[in-house]
Tab-separated table of C-alpha atoms in Angstrom:
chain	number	residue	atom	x	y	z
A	1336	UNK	CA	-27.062	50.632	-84.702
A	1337	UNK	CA	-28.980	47.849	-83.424
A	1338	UNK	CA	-30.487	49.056	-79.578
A	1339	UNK	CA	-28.821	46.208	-77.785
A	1340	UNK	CA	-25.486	46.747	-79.476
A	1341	UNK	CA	-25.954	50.398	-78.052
A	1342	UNK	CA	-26.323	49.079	-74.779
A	1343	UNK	CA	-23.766	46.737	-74.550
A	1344	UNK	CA	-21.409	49.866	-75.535
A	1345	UNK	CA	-22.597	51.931	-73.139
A	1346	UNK	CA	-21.836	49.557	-70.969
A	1347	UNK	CA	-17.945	49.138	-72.137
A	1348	UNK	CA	-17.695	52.831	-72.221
A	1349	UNK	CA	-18.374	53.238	-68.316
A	1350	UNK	CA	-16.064	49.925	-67.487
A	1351	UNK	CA	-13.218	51.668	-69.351
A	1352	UNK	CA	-9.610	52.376	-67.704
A	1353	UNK	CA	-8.200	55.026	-69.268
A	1354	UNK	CA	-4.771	53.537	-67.748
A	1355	UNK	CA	-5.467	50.432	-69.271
A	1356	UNK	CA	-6.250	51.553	-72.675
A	1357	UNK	CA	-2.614	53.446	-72.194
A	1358	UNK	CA	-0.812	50.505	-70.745
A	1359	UNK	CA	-2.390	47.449	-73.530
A	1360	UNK	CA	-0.823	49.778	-76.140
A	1361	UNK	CA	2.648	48.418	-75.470
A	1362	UNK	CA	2.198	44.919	-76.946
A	1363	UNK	CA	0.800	45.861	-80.331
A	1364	UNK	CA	3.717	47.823	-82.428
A	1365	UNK	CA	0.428	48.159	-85.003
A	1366	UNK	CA	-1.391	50.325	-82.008
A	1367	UNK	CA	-4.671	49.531	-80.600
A	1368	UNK	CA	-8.040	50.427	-80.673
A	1369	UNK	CA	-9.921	49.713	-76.847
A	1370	UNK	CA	-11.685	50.884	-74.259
A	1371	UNK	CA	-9.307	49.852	-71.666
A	1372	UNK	CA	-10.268	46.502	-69.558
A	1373	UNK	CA	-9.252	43.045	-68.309
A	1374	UNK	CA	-10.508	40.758	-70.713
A	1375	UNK	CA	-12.304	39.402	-67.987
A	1376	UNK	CA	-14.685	41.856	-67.629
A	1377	UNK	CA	-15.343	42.581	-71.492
A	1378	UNK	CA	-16.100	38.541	-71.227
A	1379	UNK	CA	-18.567	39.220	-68.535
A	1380	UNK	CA	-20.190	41.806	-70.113
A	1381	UNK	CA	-20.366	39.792	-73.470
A	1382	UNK	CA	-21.813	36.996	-71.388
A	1383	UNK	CA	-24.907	38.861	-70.121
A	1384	UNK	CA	-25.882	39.803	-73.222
A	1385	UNK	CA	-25.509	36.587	-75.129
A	1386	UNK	CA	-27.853	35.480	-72.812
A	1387	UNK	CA	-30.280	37.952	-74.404
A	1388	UNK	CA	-29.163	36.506	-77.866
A	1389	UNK	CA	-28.380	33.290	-77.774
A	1390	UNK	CA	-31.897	32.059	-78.838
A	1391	UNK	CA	-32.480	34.187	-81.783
A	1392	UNK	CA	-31.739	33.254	-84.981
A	1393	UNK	CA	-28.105	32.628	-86.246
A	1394	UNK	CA	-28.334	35.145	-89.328
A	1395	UNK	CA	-29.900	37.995	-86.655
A	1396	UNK	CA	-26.754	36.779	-84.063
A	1397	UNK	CA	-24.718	37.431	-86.867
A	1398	UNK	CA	-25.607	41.036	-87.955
A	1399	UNK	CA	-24.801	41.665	-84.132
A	1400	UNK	CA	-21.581	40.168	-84.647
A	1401	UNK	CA	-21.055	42.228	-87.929
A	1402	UNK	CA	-21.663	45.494	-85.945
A	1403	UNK	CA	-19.097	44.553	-82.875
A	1404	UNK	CA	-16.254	43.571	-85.760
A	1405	UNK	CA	-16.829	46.479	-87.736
A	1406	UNK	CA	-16.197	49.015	-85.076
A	1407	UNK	CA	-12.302	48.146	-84.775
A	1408	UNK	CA	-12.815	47.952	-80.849
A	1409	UNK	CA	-10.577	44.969	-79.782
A	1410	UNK	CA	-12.967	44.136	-76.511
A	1411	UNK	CA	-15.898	44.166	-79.407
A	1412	UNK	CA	-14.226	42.034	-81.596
A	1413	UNK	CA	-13.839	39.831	-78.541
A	1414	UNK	CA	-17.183	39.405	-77.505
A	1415	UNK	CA	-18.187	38.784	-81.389
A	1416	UNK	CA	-15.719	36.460	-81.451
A	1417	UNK	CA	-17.141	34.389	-78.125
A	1418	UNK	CA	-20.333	34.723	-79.435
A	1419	UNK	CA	-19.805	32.794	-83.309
A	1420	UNK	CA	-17.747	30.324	-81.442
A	1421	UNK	CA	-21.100	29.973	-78.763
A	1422	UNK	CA	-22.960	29.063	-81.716
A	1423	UNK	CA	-20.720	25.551	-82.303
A	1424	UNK	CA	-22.753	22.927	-83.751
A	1425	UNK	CA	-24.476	25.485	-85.806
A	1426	UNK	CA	-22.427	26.383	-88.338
A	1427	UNK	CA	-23.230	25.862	-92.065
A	1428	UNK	CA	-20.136	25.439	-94.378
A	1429	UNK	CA	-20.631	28.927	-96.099
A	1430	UNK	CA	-20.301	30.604	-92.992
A	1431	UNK	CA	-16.513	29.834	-93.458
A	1432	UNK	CA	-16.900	32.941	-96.543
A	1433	UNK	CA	-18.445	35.413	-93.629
A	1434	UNK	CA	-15.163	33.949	-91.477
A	1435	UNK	CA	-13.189	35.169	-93.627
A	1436	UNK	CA	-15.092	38.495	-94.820
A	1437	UNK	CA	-14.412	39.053	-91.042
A	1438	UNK	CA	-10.513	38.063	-90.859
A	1439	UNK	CA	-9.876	40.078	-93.763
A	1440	UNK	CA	-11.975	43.408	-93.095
A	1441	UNK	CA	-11.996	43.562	-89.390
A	1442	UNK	CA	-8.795	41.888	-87.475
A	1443	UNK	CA	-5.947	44.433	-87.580
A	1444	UNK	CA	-3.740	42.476	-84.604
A	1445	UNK	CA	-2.742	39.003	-83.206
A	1446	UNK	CA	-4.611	39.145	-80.707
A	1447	UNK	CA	-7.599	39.440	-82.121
A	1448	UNK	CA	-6.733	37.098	-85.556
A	1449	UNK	CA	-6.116	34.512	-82.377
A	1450	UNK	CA	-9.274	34.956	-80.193
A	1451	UNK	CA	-11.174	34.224	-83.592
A	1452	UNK	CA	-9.219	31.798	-85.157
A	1453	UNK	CA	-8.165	29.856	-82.436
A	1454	UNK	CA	-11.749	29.248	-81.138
A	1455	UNK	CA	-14.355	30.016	-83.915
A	1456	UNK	CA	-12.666	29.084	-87.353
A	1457	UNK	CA	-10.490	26.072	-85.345
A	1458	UNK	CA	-13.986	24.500	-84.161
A	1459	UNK	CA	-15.309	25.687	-88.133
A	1460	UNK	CA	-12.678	23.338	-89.506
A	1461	UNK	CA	-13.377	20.267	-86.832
A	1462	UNK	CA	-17.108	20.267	-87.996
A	1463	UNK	CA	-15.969	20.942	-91.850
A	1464	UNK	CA	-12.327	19.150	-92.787
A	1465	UNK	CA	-12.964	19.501	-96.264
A	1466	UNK	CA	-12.775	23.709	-95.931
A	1467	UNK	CA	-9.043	23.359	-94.750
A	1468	UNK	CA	-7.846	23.821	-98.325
A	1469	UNK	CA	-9.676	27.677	-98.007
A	1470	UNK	CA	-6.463	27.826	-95.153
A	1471	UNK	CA	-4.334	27.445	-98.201
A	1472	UNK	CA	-5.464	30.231	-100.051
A	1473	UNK	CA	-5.649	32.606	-96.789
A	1474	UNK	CA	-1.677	31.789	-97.054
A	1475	UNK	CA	-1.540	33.725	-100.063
A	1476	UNK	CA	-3.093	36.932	-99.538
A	1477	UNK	CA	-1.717	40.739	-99.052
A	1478	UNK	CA	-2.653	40.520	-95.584
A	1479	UNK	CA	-0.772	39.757	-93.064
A	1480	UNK	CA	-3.449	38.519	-90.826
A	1481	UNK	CA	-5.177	36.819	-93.353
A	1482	UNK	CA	-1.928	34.710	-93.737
A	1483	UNK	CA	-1.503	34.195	-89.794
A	1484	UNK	CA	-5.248	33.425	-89.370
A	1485	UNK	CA	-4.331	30.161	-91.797
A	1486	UNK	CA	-1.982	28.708	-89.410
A	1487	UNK	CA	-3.609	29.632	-86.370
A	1488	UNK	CA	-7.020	28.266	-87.357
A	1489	UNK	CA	-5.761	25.135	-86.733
A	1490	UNK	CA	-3.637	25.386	-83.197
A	1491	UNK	CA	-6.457	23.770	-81.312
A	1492	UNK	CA	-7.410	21.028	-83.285
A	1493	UNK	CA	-3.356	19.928	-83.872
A	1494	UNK	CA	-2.993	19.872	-80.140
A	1495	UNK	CA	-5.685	16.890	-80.213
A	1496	UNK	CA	-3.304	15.043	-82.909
A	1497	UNK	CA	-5.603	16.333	-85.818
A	1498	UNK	CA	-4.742	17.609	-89.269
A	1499	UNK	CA	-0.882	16.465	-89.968
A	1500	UNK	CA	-0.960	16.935	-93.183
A	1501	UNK	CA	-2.552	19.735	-93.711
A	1502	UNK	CA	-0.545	21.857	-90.755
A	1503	UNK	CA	2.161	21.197	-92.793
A	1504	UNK	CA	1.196	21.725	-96.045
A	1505	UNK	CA	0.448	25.259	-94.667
A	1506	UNK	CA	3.720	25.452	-93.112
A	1507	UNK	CA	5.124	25.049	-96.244
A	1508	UNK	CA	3.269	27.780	-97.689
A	1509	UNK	CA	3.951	30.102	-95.106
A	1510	UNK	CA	7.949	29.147	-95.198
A	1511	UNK	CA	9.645	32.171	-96.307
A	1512	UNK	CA	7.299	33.996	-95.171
A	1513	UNK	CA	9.058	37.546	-94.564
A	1514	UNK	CA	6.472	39.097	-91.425
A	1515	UNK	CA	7.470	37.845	-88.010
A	1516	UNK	CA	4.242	37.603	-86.854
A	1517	UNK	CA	3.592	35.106	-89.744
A	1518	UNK	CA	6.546	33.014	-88.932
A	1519	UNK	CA	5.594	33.387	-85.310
A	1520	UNK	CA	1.669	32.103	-86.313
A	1521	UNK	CA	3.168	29.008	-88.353
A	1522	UNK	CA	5.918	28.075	-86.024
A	1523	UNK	CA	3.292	27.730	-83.180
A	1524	UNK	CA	1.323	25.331	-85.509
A	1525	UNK	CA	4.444	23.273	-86.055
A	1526	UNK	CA	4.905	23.648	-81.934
A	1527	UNK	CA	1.525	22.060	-81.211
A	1528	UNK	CA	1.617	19.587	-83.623
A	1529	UNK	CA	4.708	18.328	-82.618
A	1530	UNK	CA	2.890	17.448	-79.566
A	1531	UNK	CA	1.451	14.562	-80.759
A	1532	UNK	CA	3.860	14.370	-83.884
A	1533	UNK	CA	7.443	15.239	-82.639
A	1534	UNK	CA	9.485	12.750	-84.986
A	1535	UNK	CA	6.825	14.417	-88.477
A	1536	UNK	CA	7.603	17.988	-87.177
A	1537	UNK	CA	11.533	17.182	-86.467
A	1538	UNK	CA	11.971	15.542	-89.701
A	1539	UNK	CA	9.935	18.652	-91.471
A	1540	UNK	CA	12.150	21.436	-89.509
A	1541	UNK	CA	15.376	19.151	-89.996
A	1542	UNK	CA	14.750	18.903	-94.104
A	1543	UNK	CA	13.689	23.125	-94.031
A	1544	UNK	CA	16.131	24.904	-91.592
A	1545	UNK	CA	18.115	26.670	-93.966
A	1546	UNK	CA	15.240	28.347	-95.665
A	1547	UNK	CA	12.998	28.230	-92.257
A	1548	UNK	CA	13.532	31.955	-90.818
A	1549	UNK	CA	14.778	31.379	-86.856
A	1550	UNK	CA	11.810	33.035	-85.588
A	1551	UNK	CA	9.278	30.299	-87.009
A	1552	UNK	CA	12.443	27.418	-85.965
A	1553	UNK	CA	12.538	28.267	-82.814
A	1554	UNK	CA	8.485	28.496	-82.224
A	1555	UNK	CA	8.392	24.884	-83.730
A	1556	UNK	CA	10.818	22.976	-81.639
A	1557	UNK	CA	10.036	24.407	-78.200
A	1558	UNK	CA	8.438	21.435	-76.872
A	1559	UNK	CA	11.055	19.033	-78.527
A	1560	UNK	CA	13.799	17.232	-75.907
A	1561	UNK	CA	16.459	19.399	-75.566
A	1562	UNK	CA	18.857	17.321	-77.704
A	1563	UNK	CA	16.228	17.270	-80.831
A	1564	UNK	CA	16.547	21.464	-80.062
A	1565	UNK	CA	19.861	21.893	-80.092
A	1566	UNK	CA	20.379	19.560	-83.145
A	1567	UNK	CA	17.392	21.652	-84.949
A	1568	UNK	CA	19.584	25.324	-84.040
A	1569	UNK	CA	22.969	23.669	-85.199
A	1570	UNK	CA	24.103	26.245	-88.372
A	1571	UNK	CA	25.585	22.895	-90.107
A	1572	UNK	CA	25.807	25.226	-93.360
């Protein structure tokens, strides 16, 4: 274990609340492995020792990161996950293979697949477009995060208008999806990019209701005028 990995968990072990760590349990039906804190304060903590980090290296800051994933600890994987997304502007397009090493090895809840993907693979993506087809083969794979993480890797950047085509070629993909938190990663694509794309994302939930499980639906057109939602929810089969 690398010495300042050991201190940094030292230092999460004495900020832990064993009532917390009781009480975060009830949102994850998969269970959860924590310490117990706000997310605040596993931010602060990840935060002072970045600043130890932040100059070294970006294969050294990401043998740290390695360590924090591989321990399963969801305020770990959270200060890994601040830390690659700290390193924006640096990224090399094979990192997007260690990305997914990560996604697939290490994430075992939404939360975490989120934090990641949101942040870290979304800003990935922004600085190399051409990677979004490796989204399309995450949609394919045995795990269920793997799947979610290829939606979600692109909420931030479809808020800003970008990647139409591609959110829904993913959408697509992910369709018939049968694991709600799938649908529920997807549909929130379809929800942000309908931001800045209502009449693409109408039109695409319109043309796929029947097959489109209500879950995903109803994700999708919650930003939509209330008369584009209620002709979206109409069972006109």
């Amino acid at each position: 274990m690398d010495p300042l990995v050991a201190r940094m968990r030292e230092e999460l072990e004495r900020n832990a609340d064993p009532e917390i760590q009781e009480s975060s349990q009830r949102f994850f039906k998969e269970g959860l492995l924590c310490y117990g804190m706000k997310t605040k304060t596993a931010n602060d903590i990840g935060k002072k020792y970045w600043k130890e980090v932040k100059n070294h290296p970006k294969v050294e800051i990401y043998a740290l990161c390695e360590e924090l994933f591989s321990s399963g600890y969801q305020e770990e994987i959270q200060i890994a996950s601040n830390w690659t997304y700290a390193l924006s502007g640096k990224y090399d397009r094979d990192d997007i293979f260690l990305f997914r090493h990560w996604i697939d090895t290490s994430i075992t809840n939404w939360a975490a697949c989120d934090t990641f993907c949101n942040h870290t693979v979304g800003d990935f993506m922004e600085h190399y477009p051409e990677c979004v087809e490796e989204l399309r083969d995450w949609t394919q794979s045995e795990n269920r995060w793997m799947r979610r993480a290829a939606a979600v890797s692109l909420i931030v950047p479809a808020k800003r208008g970008k990647f139409l085509e591609e959110s829904i070629a993913i959408a697509d993909l992910l369709l018939t999806d049968p694991d709600d938190l799938v649908q529920k990663g997807y549909g929130w694509l379809l929800k942000e990019v309908s931001r800045e794309h209502t009449k693409e994302v109408f039109s695409y939930v319109m043309e796929n209701k029947r097959r489109m499980p209500r879950t995903a639906l109803r994700y999708a057109i919650e930003l939509m005028p209330e008369e584009l939602k209620a002709e979206a929810m109409q069972k006109d089969w």
